[in-house]
Short mmCIF file of N, CA and C and ligand atoms in Angstrom, two decimals:
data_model
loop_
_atom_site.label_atom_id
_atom_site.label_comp_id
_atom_site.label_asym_id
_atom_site.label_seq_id
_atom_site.Cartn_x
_atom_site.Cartn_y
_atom_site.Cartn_z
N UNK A 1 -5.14 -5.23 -4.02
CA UNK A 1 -5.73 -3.88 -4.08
C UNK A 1 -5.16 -3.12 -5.28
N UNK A 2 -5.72 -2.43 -6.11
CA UNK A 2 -5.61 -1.41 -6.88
C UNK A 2 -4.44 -0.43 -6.44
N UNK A 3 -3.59 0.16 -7.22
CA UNK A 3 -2.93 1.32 -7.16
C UNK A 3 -3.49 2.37 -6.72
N UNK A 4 -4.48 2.54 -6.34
CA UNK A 4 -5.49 4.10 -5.74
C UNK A 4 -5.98 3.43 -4.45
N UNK A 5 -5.54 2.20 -4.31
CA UNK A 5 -6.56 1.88 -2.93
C UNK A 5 -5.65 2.04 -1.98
N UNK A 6 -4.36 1.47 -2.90
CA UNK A 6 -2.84 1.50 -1.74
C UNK A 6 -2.77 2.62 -1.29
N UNK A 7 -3.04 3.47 -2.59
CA UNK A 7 -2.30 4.97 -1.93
C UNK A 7 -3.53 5.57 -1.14
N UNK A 8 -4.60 5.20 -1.32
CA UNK A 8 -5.61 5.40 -0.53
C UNK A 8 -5.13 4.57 1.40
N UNK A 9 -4.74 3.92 1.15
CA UNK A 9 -4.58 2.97 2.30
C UNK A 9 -3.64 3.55 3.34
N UNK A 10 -2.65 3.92 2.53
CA UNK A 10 -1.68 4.64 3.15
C UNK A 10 -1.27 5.68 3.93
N UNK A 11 -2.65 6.74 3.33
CA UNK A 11 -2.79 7.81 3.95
C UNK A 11 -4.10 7.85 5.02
N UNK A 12 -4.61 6.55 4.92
CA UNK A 12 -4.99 6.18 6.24
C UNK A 12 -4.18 5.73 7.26
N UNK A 13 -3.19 5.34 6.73
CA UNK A 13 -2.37 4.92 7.57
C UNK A 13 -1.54 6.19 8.47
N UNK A 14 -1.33 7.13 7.77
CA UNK A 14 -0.82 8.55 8.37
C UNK A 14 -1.96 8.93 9.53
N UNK A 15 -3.05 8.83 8.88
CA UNK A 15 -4.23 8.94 10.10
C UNK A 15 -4.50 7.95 11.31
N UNK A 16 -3.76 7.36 11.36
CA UNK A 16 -4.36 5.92 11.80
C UNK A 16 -3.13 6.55 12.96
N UNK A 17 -2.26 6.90 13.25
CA UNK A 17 -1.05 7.41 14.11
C UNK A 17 -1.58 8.02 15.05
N UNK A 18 -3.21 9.27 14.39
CA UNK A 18 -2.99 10.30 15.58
C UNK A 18 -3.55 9.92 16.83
N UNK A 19 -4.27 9.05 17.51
CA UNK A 19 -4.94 8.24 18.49
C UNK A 19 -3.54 8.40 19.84
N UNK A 20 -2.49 7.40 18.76
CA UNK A 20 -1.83 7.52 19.68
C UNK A 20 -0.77 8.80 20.10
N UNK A 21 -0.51 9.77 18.95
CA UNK A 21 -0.13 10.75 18.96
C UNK A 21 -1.08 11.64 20.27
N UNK A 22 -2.44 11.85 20.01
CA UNK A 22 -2.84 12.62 20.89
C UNK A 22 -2.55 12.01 22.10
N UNK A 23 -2.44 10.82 22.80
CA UNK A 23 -2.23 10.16 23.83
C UNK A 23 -1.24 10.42 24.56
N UNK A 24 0.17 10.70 23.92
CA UNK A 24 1.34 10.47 23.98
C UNK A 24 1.18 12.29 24.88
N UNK A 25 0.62 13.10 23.80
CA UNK A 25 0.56 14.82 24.23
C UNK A 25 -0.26 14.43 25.45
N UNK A 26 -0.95 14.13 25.96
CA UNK A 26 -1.89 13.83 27.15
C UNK A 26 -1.59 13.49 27.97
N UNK A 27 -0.50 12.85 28.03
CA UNK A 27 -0.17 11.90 28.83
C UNK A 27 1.54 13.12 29.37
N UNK A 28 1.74 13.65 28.59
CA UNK A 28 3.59 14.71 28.51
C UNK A 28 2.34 16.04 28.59
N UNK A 29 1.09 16.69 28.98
CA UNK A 29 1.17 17.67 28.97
C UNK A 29 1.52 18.68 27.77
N UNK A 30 1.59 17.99 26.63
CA UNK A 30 1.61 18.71 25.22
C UNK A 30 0.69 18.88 24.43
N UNK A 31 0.91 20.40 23.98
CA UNK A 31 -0.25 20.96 22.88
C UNK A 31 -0.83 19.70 22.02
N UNK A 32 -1.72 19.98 21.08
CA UNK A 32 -2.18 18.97 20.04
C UNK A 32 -1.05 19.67 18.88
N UNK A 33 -1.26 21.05 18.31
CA UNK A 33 -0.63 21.69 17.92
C UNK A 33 0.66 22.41 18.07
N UNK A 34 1.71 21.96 16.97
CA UNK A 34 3.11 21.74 17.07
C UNK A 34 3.78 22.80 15.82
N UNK A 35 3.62 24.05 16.07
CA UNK A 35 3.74 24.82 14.60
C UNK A 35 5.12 24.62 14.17
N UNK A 36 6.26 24.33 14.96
CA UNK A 36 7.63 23.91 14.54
C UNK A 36 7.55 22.89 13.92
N UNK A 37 7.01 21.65 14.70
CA UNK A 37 7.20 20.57 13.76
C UNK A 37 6.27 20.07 12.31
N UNK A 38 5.27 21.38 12.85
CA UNK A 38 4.37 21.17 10.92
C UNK A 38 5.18 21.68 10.26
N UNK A 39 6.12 22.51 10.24
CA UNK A 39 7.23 23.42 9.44
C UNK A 39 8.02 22.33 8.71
N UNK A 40 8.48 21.25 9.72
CA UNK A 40 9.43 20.26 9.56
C UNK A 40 8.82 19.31 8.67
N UNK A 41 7.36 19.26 8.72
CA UNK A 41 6.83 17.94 7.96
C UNK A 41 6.26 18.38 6.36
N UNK A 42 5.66 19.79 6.42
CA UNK A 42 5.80 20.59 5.49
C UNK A 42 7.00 20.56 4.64
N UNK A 43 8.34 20.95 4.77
CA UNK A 43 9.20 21.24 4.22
C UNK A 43 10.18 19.69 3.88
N UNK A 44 9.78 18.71 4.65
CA UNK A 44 10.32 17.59 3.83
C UNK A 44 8.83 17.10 2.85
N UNK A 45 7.94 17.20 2.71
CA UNK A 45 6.77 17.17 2.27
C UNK A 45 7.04 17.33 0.72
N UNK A 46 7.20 18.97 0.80
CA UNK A 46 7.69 19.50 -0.47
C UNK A 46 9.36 18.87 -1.34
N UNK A 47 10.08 18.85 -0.09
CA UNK A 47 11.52 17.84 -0.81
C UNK A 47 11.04 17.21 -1.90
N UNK A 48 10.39 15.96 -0.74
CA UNK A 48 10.07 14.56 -1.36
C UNK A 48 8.93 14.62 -2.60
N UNK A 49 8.30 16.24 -2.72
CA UNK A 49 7.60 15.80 -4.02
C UNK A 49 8.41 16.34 -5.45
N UNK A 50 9.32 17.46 -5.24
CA UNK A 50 9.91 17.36 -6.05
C UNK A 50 10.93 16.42 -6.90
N UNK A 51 11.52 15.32 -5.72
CA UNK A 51 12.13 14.10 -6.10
C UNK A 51 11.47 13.00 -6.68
N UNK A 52 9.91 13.64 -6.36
CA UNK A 52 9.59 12.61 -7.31
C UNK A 52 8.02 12.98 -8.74
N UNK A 53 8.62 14.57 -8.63
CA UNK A 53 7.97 14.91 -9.82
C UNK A 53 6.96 15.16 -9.61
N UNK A 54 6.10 15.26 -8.63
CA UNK A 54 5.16 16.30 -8.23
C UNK A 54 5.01 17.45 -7.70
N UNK A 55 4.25 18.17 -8.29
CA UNK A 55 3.62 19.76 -8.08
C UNK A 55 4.37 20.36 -6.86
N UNK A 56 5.26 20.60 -6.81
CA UNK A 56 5.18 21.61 -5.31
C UNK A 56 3.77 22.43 -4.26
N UNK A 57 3.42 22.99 -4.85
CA UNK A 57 2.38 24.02 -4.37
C UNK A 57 1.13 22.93 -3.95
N UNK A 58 0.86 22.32 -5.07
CA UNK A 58 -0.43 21.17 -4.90
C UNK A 58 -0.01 20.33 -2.98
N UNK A 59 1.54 19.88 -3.24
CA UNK A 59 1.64 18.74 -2.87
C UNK A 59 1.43 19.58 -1.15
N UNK A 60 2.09 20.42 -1.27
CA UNK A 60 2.00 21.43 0.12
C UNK A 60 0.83 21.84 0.39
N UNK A 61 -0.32 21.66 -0.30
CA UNK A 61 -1.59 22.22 0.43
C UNK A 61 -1.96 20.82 0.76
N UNK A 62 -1.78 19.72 0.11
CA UNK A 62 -2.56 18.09 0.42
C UNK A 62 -1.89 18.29 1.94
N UNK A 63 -0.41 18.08 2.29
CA UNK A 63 -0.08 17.87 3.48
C UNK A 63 -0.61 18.95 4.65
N UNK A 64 -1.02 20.20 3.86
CA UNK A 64 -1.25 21.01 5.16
C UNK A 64 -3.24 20.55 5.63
N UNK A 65 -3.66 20.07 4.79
CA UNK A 65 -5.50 19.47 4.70
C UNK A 65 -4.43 18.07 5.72
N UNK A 66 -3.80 17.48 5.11
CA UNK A 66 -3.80 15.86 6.20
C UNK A 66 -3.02 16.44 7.63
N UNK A 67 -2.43 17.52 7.90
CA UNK A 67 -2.07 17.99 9.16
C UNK A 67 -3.36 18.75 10.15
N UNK A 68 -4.23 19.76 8.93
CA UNK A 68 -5.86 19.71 9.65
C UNK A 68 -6.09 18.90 9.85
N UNK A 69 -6.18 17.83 9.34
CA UNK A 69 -7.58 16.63 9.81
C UNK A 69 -6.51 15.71 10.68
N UNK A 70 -5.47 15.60 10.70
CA UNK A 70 -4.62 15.06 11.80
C UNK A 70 -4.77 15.56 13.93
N UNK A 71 -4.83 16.85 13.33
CA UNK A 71 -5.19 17.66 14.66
C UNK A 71 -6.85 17.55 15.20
N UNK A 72 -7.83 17.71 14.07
CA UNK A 72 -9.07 17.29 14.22
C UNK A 72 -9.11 15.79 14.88
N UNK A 73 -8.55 14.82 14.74
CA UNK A 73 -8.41 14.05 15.12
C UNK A 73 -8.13 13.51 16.32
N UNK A 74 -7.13 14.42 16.73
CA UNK A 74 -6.41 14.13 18.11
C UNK A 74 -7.64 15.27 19.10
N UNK A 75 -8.24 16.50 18.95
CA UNK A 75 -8.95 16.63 19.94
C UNK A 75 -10.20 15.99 20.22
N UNK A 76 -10.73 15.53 18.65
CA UNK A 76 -11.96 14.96 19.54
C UNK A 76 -11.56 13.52 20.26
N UNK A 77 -10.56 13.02 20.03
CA UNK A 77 -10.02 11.54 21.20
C UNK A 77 -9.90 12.43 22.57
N UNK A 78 -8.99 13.46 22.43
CA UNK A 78 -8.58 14.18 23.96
C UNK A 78 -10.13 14.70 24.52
N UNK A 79 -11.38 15.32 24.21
CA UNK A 79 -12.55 15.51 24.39
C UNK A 79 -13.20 13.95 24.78
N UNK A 80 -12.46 13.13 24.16
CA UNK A 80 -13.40 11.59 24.91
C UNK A 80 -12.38 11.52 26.41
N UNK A 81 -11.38 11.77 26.66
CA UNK A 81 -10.67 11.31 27.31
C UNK A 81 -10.80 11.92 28.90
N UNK A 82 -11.59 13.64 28.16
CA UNK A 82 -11.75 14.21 29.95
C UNK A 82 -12.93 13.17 30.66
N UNK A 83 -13.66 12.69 30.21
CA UNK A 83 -14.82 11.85 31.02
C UNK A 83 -14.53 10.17 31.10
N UNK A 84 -13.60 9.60 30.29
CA UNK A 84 -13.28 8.37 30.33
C UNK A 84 -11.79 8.29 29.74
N UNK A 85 -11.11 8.27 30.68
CA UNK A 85 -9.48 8.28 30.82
C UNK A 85 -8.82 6.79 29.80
N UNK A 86 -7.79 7.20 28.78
CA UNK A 86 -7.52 6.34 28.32
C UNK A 86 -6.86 4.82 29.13
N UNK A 87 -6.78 4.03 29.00
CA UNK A 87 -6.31 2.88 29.74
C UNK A 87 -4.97 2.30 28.44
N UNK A 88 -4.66 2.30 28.00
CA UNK A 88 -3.32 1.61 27.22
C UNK A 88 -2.33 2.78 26.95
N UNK A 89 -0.91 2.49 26.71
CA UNK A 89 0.01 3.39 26.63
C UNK A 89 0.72 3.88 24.60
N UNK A 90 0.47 4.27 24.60
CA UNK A 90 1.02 5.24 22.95
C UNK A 90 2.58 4.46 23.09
N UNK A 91 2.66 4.49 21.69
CA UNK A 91 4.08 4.46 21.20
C UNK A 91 5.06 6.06 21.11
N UNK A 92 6.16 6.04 21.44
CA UNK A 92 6.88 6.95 21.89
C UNK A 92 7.03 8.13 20.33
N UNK A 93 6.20 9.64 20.53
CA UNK A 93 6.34 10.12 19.64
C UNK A 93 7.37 10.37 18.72
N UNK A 94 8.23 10.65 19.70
CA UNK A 94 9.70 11.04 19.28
C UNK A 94 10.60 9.95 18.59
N UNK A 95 10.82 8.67 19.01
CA UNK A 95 11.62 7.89 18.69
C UNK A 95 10.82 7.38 17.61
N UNK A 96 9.73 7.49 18.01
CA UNK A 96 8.68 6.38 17.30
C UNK A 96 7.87 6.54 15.73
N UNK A 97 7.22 7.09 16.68
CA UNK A 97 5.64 7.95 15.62
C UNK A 97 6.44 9.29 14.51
N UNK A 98 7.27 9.99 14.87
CA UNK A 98 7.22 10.88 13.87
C UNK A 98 8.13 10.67 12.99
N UNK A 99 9.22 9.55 12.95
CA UNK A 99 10.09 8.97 11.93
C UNK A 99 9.02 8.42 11.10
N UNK A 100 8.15 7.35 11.61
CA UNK A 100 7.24 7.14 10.15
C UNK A 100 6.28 7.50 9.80
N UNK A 101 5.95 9.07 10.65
CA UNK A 101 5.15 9.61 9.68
C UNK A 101 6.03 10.29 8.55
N UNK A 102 7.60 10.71 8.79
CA UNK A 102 7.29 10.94 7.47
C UNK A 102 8.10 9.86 6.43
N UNK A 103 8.07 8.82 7.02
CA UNK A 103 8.41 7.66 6.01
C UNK A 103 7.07 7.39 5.38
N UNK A 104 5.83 7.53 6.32
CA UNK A 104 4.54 7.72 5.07
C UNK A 104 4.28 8.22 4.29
N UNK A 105 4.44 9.82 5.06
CA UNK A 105 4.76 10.68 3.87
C UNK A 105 5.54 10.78 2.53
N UNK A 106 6.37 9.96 2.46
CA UNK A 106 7.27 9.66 1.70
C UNK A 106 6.69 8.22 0.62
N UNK A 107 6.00 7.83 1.51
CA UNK A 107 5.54 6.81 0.42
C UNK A 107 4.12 7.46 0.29
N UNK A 108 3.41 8.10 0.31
CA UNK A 108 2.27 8.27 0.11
C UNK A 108 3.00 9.47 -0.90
N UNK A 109 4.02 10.62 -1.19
CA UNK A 109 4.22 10.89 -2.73
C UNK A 109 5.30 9.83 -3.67
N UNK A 110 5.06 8.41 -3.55
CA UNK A 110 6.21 7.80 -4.01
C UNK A 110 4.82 7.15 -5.01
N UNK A 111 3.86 6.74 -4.29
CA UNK A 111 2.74 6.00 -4.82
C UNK A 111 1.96 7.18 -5.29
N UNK A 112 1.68 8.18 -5.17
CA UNK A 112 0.93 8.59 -5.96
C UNK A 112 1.15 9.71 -7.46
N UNK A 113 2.57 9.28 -7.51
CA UNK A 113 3.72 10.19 -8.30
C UNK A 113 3.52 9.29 -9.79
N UNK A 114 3.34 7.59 -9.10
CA UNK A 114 3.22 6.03 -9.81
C UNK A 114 1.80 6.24 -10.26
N UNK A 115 0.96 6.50 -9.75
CA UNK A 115 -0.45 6.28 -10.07
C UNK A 115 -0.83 7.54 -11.15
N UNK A 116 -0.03 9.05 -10.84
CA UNK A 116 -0.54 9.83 -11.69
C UNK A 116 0.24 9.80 -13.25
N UNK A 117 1.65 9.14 -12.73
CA UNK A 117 1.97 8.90 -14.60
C UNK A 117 1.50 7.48 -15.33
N UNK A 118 0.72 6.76 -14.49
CA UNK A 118 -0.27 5.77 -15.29
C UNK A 118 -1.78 5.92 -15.89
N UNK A 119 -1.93 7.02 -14.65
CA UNK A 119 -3.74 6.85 -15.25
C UNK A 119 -3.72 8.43 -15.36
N UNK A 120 -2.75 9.87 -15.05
CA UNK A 120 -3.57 10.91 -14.69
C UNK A 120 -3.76 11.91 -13.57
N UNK A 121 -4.34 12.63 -13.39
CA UNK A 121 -4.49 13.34 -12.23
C UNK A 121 -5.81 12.23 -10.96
N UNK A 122 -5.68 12.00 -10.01
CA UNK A 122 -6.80 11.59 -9.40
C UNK A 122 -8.12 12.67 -9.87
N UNK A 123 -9.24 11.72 -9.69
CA UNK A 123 -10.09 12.22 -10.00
C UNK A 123 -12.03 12.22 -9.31
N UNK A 124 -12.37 12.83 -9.47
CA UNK A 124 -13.48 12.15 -9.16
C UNK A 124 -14.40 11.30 -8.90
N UNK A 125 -13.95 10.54 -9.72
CA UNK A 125 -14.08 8.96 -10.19
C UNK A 125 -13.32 8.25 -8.90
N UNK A 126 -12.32 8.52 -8.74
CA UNK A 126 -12.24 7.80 -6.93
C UNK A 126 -12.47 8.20 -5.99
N UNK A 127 -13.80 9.66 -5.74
CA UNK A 127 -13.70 9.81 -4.31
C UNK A 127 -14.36 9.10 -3.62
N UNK A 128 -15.23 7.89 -4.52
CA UNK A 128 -15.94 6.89 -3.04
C UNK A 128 -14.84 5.92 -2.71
N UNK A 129 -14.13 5.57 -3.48
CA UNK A 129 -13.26 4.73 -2.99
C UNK A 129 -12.77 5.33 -2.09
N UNK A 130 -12.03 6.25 -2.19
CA UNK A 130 -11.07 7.26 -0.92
C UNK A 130 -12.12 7.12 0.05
N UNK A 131 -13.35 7.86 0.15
CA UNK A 131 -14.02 8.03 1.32
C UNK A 131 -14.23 6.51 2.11
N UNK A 132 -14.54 5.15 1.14
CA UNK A 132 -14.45 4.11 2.09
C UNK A 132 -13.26 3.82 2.47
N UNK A 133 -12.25 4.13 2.40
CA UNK A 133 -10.70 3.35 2.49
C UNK A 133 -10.43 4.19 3.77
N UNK A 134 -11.01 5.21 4.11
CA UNK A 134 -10.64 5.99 5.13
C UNK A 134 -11.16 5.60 6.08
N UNK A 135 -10.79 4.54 7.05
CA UNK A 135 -11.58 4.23 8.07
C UNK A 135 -11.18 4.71 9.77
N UNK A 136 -10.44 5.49 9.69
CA UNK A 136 -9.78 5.62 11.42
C UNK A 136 -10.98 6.42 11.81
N UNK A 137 -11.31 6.32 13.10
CA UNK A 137 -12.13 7.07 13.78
C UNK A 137 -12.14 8.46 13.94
N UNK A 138 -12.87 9.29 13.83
CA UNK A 138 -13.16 11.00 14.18
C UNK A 138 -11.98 11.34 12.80
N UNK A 139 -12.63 11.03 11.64
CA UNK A 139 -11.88 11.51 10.58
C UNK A 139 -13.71 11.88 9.69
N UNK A 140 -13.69 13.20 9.84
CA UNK A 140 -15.63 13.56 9.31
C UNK A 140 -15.84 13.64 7.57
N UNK A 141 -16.91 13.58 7.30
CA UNK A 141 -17.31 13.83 5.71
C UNK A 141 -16.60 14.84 5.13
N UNK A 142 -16.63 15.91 6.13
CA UNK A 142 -16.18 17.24 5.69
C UNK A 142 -14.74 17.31 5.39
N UNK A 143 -14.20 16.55 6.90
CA UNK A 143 -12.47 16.21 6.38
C UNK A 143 -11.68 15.24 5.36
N UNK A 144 -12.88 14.14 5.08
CA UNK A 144 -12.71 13.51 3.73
C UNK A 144 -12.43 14.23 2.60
N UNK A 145 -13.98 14.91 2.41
CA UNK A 145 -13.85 15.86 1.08
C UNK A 145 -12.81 16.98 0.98
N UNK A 146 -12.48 17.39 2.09
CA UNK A 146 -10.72 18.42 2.38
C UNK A 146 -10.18 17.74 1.75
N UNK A 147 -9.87 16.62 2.39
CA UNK A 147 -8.36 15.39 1.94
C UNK A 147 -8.43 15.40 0.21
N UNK A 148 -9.74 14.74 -0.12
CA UNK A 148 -9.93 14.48 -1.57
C UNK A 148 -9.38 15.75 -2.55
N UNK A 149 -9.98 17.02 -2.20
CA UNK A 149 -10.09 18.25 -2.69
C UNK A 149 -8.52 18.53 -3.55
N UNK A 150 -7.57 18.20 -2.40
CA UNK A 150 -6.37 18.40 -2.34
C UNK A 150 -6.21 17.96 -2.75
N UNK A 151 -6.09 16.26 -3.21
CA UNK A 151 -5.58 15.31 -3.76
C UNK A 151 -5.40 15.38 -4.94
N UNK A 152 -6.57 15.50 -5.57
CA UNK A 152 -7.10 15.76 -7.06
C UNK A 152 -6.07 16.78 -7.68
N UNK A 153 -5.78 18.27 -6.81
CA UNK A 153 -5.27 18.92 -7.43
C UNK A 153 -3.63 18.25 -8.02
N UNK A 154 -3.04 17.57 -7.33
CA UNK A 154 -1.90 17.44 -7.74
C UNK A 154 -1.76 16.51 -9.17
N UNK A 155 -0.34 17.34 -9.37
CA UNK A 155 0.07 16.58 -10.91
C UNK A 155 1.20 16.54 -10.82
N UNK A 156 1.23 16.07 -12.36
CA UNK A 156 3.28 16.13 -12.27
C UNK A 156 3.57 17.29 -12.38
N UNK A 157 4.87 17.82 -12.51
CA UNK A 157 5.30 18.98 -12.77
C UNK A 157 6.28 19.02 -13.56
C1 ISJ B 201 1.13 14.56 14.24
C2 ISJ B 201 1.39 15.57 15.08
O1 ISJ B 201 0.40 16.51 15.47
C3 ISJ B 201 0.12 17.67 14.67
C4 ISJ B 201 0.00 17.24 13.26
C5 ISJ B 201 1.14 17.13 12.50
C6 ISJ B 201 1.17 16.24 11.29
O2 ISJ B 201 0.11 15.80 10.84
O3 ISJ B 201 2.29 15.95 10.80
C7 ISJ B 201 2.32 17.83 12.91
C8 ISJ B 201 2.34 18.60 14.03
C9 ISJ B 201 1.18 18.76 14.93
O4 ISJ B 201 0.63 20.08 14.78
C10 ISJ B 201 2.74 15.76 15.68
O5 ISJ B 201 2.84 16.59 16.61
O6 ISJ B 201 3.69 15.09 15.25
#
């Protein structure tokens, strides 16, 4: 795969978590929405892009678009779930799921820090790629083009 597909891949991969994330809240009686811990993922967000030479401001609006469409995510699964109850069990948020989200996070500005001092700012020119690489379920056109929107903006700094 291409250097834009990885990092394309990757941040499917951040998406690819919330299924079982919403499960885990469903199952513990917890919000979808966690305004402490977006604070927490936010603010190492921004760390990790200055360590590696990207935009502050840019890099903090991409993560706050992949924390929308993260939450978009988890209600329309919880909306399937009042009429047909999940049957398999989530991996444990706490121990589990939110250490590598932000070890994704961390590689998703490690790879795309690599990709913008080779070719550039992302651009237009890859948003079909992005839009096919994005394959997790209840992730919409509209939240694609969010994701992309954001993306594009970042640079080095
Ligand atoms: C993924 C979670 O659900 C929501 C989305 C978040 C994210 O994308 O990082 C963080 C907090 C929650 O509002 C979580 O609670 O960890």
């Amino acid at each position: 795969a291409s250097q834009a597909e990885s990092l394309f891949n990757t941040i499917n991969e951040r998406l690819s978590y919330m299924e079982d994330v919403a499960l885990f809240k469903a199952n513990n009686h917890l919000p979808i929405e966690d305004v402490e811990r977006e604070k927490v993922v936010v603010k190492k967000a921004i760390d990790s892009a200055a360590n590696h030479g990207l935009s502050p401001q840019q890099t903090k609006a991409f993560f706050q678009a992949q924390i929308a469409v993260a939450k978009a995510i988890q209600y329309r699964h919880r909306a399937d779930w009042l009429s047909q109850p999940a049957s398999n069990q989530p991996r444990d948020l706490h121990q589990v799921i939110r250490p590598e989200l932000l070890t994704l996070g961390n590689q998703i500005n490690v790879e795309l820090a690599a990709y913008i001092e080779q070719n550039g700012k992302i651009s237009a020119k890859q948003e079909d790629m992005f839009k096919q690489s994005i394959t997790v379920k209840y992730v919409s056109e509209s939240d694609k083009e969010l994701l992309f929107n954001a993306l594009k903006k970042i640079e080095l700094k």
